[in-house]
Tab-separated table of C-alpha atoms in Angstrom:
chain	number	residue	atom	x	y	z
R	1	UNK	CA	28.422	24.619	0.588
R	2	UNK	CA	28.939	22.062	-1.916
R	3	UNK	CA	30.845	19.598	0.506
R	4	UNK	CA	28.054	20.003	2.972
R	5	UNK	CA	25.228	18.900	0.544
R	6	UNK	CA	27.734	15.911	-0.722
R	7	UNK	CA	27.970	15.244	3.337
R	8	UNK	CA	24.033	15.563	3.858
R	9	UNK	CA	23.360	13.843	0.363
R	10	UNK	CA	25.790	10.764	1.670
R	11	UNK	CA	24.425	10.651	4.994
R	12	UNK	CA	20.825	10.507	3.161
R	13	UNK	CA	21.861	7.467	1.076
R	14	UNK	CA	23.245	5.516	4.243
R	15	UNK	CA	19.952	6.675	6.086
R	16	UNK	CA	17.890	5.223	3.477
R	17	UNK	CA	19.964	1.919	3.029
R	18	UNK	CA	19.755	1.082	6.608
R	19	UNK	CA	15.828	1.789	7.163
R	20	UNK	CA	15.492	-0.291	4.197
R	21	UNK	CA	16.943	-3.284	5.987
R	22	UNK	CA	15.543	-2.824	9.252
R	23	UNK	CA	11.991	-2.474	7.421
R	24	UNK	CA	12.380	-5.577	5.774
R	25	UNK	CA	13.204	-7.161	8.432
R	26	UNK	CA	10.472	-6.409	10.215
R	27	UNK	CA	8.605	-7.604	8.052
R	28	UNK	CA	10.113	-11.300	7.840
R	29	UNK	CA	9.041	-11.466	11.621
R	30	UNK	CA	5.597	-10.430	11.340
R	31	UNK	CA	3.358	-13.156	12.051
R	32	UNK	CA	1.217	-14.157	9.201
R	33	UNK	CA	1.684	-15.756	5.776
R	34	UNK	CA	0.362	-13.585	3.131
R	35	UNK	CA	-0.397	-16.756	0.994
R	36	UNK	CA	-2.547	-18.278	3.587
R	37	UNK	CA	-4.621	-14.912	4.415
R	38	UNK	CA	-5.086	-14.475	0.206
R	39	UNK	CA	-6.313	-18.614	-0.005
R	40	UNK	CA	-7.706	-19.190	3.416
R	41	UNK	CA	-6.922	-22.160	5.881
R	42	UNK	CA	-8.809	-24.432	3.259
R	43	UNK	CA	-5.991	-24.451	0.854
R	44	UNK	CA	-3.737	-27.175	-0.054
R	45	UNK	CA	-0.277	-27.478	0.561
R	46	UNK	CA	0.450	-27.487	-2.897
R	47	UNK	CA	-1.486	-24.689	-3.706
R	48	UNK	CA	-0.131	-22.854	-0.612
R	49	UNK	CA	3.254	-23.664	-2.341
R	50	UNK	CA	2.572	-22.307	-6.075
R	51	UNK	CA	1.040	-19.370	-4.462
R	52	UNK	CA	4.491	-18.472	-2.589
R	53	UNK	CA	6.766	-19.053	-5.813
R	54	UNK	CA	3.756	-17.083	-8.069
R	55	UNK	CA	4.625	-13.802	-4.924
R	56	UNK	CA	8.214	-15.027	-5.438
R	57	UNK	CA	8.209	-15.277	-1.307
R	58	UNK	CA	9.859	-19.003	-1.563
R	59	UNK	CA	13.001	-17.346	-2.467
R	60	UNK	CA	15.908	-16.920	0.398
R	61	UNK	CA	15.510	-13.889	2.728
R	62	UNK	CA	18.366	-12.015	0.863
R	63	UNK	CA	17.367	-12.605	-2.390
R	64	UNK	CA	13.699	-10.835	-1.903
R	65	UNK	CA	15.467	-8.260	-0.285
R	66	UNK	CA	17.758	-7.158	-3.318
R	67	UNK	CA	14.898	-7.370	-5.396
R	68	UNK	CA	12.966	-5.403	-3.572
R	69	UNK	CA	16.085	-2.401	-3.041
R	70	UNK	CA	16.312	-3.154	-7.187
R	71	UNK	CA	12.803	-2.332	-7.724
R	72	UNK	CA	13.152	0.940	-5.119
R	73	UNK	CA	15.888	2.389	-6.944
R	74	UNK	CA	13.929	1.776	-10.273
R	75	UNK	CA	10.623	2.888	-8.656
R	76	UNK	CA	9.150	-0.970	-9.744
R	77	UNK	CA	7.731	-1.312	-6.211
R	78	UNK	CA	5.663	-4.576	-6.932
R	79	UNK	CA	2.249	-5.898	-7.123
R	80	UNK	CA	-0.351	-5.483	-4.386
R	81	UNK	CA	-1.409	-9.447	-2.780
R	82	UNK	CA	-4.771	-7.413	-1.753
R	83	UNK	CA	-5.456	-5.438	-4.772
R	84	UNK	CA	-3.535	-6.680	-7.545
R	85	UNK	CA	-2.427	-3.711	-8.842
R	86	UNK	CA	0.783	-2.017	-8.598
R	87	UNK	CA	2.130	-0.970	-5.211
R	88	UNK	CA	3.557	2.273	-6.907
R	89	UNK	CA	-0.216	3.589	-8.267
R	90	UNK	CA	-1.732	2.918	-5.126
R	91	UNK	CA	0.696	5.016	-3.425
R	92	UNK	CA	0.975	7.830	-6.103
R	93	UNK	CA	-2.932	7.771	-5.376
R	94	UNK	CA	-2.816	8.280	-1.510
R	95	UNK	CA	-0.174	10.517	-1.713
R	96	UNK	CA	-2.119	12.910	-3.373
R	97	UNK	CA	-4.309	12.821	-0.277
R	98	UNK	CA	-1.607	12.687	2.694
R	99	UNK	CA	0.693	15.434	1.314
R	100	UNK	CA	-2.102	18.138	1.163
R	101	UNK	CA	-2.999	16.859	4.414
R	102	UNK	CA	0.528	17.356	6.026
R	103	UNK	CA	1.152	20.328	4.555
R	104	UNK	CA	-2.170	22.056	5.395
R	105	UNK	CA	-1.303	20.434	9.173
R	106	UNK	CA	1.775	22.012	9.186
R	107	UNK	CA	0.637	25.669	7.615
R	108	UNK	CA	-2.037	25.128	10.737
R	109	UNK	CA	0.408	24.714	13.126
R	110	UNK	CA	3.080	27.169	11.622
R	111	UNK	CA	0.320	30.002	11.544
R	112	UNK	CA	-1.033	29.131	15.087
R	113	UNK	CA	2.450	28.731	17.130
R	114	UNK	CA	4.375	31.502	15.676
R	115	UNK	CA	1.733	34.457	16.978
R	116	UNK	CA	1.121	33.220	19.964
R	117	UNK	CA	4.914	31.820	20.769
R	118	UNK	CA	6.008	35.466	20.066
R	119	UNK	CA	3.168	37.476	21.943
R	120	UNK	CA	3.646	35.207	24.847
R	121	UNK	CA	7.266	36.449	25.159
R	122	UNK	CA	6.560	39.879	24.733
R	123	UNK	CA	3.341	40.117	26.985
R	124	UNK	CA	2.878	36.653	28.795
R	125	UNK	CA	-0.643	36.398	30.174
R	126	UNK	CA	-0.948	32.900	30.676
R	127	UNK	CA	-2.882	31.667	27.788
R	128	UNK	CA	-0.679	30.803	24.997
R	129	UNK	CA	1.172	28.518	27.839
R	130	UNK	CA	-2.633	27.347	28.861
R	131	UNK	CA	-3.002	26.459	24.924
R	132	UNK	CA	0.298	24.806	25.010
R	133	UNK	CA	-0.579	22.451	27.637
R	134	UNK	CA	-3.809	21.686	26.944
R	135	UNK	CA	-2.684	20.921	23.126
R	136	UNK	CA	0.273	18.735	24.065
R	137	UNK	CA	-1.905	16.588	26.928
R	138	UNK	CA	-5.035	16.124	24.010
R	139	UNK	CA	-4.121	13.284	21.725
R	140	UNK	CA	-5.105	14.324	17.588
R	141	UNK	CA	-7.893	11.479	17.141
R	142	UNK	CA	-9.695	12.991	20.595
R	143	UNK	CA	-8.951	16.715	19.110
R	144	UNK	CA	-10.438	15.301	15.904
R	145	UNK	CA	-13.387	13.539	17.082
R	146	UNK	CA	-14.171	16.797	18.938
R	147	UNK	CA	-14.276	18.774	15.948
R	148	UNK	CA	-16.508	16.379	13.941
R	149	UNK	CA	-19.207	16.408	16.763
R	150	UNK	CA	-18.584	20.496	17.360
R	151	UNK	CA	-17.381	22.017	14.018
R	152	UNK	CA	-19.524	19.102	11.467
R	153	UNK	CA	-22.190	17.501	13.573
R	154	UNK	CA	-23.028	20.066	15.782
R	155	UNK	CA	-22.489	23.478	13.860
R	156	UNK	CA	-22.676	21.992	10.181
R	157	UNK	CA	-19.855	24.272	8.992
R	158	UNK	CA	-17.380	21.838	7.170
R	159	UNK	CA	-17.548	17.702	6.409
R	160	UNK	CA	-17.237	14.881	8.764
R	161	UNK	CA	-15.295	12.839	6.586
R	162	UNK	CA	-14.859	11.589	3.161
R	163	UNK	CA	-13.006	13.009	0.393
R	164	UNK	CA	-14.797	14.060	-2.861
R	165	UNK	CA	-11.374	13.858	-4.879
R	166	UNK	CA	-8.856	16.851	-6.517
R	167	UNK	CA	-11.935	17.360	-9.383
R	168	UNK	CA	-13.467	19.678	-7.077
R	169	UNK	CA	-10.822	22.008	-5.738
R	170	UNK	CA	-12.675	24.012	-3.113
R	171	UNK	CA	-14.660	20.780	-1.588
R	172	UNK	CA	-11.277	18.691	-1.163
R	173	UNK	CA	-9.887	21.545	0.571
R	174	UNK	CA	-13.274	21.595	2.870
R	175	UNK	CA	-12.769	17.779	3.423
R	176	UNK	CA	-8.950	17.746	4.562
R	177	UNK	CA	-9.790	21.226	7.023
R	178	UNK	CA	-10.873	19.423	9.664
R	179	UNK	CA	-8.031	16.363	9.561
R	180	UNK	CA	-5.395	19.170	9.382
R	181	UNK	CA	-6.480	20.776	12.364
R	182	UNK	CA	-6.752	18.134	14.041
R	183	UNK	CA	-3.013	17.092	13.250
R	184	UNK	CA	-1.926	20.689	13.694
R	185	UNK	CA	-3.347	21.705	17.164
R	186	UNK	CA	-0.946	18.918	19.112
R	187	UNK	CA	2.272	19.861	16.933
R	188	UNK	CA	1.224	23.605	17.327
R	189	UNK	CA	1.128	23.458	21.005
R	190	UNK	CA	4.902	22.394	20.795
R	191	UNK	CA	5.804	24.766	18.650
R	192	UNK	CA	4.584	27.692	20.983
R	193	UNK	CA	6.509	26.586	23.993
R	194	UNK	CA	9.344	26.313	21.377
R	195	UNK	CA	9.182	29.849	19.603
R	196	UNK	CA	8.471	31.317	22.962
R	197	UNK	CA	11.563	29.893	24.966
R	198	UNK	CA	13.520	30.765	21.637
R	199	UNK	CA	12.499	34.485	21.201
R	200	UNK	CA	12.406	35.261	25.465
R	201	UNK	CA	16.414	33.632	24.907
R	202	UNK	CA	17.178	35.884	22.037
R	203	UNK	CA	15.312	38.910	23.743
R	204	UNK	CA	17.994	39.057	26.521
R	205	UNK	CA	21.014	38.935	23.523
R	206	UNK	CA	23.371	42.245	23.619
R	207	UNK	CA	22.368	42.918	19.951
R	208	UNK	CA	18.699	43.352	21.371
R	209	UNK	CA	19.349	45.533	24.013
R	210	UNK	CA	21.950	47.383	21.692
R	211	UNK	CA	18.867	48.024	19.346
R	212	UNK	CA	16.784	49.396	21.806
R	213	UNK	CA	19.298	51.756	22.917
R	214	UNK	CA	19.361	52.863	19.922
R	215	UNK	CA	15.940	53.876	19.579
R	216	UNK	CA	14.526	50.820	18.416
R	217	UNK	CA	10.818	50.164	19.888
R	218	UNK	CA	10.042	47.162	21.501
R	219	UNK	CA	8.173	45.918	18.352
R	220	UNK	CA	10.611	46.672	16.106
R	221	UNK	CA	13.480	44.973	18.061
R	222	UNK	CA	11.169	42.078	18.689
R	223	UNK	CA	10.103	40.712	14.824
R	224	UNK	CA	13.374	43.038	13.117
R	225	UNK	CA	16.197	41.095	15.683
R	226	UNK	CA	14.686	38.798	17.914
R	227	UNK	CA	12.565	36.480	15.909
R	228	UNK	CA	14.987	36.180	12.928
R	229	UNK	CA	17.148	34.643	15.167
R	230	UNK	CA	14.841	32.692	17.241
R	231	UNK	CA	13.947	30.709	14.386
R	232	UNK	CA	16.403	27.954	13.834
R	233	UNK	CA	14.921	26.088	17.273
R	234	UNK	CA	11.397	26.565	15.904
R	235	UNK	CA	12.807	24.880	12.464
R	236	UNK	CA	14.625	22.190	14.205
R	237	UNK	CA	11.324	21.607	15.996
R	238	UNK	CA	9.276	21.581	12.862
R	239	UNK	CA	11.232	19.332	10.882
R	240	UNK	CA	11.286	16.449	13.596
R	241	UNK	CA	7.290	17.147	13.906
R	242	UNK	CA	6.891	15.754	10.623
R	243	UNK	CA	7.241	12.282	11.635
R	244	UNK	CA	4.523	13.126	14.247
R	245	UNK	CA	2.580	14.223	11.541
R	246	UNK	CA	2.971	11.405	9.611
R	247	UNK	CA	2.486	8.989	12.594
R	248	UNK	CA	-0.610	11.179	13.615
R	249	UNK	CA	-2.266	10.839	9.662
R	250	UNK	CA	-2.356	6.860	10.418
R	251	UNK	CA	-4.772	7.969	13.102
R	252	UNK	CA	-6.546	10.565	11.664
R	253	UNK	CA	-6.839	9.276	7.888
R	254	UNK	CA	-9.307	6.367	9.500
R	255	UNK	CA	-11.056	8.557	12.047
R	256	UNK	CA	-12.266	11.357	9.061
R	257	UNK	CA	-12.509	8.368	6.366
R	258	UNK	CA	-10.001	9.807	3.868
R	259	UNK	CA	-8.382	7.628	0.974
R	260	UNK	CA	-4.758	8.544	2.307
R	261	UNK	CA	-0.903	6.602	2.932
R	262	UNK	CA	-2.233	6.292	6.626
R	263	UNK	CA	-5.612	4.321	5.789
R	264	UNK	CA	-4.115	2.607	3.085
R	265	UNK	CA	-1.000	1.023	5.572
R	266	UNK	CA	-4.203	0.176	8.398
R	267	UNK	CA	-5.890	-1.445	5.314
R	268	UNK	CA	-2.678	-3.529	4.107
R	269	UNK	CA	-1.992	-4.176	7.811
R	270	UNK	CA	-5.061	-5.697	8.754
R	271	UNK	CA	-4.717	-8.169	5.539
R	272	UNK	CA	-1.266	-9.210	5.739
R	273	UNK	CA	-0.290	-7.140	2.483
R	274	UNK	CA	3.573	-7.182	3.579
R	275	UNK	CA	4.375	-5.200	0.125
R	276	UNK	CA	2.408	-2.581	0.086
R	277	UNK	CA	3.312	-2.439	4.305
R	278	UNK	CA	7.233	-1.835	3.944
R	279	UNK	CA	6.387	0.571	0.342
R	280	UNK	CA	4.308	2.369	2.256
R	281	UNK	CA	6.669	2.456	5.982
R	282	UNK	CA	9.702	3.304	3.345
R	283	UNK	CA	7.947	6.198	1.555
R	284	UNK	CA	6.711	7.871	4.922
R	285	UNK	CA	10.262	7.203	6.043
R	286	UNK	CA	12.134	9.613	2.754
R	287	UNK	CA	9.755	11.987	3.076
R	288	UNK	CA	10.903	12.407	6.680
R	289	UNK	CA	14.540	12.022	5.656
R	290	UNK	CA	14.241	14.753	2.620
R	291	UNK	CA	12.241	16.904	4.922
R	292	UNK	CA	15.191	17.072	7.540
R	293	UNK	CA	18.088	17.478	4.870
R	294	UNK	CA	15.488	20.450	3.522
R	295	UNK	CA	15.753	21.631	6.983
R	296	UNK	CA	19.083	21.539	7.744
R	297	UNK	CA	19.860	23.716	4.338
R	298	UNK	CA	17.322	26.015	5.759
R	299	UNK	CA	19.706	26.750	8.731
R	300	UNK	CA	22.127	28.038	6.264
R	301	UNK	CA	19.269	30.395	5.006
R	302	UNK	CA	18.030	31.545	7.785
R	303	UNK	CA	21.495	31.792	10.029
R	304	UNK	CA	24.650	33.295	7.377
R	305	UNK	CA	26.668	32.211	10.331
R	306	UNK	CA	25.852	28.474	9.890
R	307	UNK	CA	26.425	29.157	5.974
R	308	UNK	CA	29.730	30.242	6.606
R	309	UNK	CA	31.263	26.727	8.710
R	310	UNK	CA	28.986	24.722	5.934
């Protein structure tokens, strides 16, 4: 066990190293000077020029780079050119937004696909595969403007948007209901074809049919044996949704209004803020890479068979 987390815990560092570059050098070809968008076209050459060594961006391509992997590893991410405050606060601040959100998305989706993914392959009646394709053909930020006009507009049950802040417990959990679902109903939809192919698999295993001869009823052998073992497709699944979820929160984040990682990136986006851009790009992309080593340890949790060739 302790080579295989040295192996996953290597593989994460050579993960991270290479995103790194490939971030930053995406942004070196994104069009746009971040000087010029903070001064305007009126500026001066020589003010254009003081402005670049001030942001430290006349320095060669390699140099800026190290800096920047110096200040990751020391969690000095830089100063905002928008906002002109640190990088790091304004993400510690939208995290505390997005990470609620994602989680509550993925609770959503956990506690929607696993019922149905399991009752459709015990008794399949059509619907949970009806759900499945109507989730997966619906985009999130159609789902979610749906459920503002329904569930907000129309019935007046929870907000339309906004986010009141962590001060008031119960109302931020109001505000982010909505988003979540919205997130969750696509990634949910997935996971029910998933957990359904999974468990209908496992159902036809010896050890199944052994159980039943034994005695065992048909709801016992189906959450005792089958869905214990069905599971490590349904995690695999649910770890790689996470990037959806993250990619979906860019979306969502603007259509609801909330103060999150995905508004912020649209913000810094649409005014050239290249810093806070890769910070951001490079914190959604560990929280994806420490999600996936989290779910590859799971395996060894949830499968002692996997534990054993770790």
């Amino acid at each position: 066990m302790l080579r295989h987390l040295a192996r996953r815990a290597a593989g994460f560092a050579v993960t991270f190293l290479l995103i790194s570059i490939l971030v930053f050098c995406m942004m070196e070809i994104v069009p746009g000077d971040p000087a010029s968008a903070m001064l305007g076209t009126s500026a001066t050459p020589e003010t254009l020029a003081a402005l670049r060594a001030q942001m430290g961006l006349d320095a060669p391509a390699l140099v800026r780079y190290l800096r920047w992997l110096g200040g990751l590893a020391s969690g000095d991410l830089g100063t905002s050119y928008t906002y002109g405050v640190p990088v790091g606060a304004l993400i510690r601040e939208r995290l505390a937004v997005t990470l609620p959100l994602t989680g509550l998305a993925v609770l959503l989706a956990v506690g929607i696909a696993l019922p149905l993914g399991v009752t459709a392959a015990s008794r399949p009646d059509g619907a949970a595969t009806l759900y499945a394709q109507a989730g997966i053909a619906v985009p999130n930020f159609w789902i979610g403007l749906l459920l503002i006009m329904v569930v907000a507009l129309g019935l007046g049950w929870l907000p339309a948007g906004g986010f009141p802040g962590w001060d008031a417990p119960g109302s931020a959990l109001r505000a982010l209901l909505l988003p979540a679902l919205a997130l969750a109903i696509p990634q949910s939809a997935v996971l029910t074809r998933v957990t359904r192919a999974s468990v209908v698999e496992v159902m036809n295993e010896d050890f199944v049919r052994t159980a039943r001869a034994k005695g065992a009823s048909v709801s016992r052998a189906l959450w005792r044996h089958a869905v214990p073992n069905a599971l490590v497709p349904v995690i695999t699944m649910l770890g790689l949704q996470i990037s959806f979820l993250i990619g979906g929160a860019v979306l969502v984040e603007n259509l609801f209004t909330l103060p999150g990682m995905g508004r912020l990136a649209w913000q810094a986006l649409a005014q050239r803020d290249l810093i806070v851009i890769q910070n951001v790009v490079m914190v959604f992309a560990t929280i994806v890479i420490v999600v996936n080593l989290g779910v590859d340890l799971l395996y060894t949790v949830v499968d002692p068979r996997l534990r054993k060739r770790a």
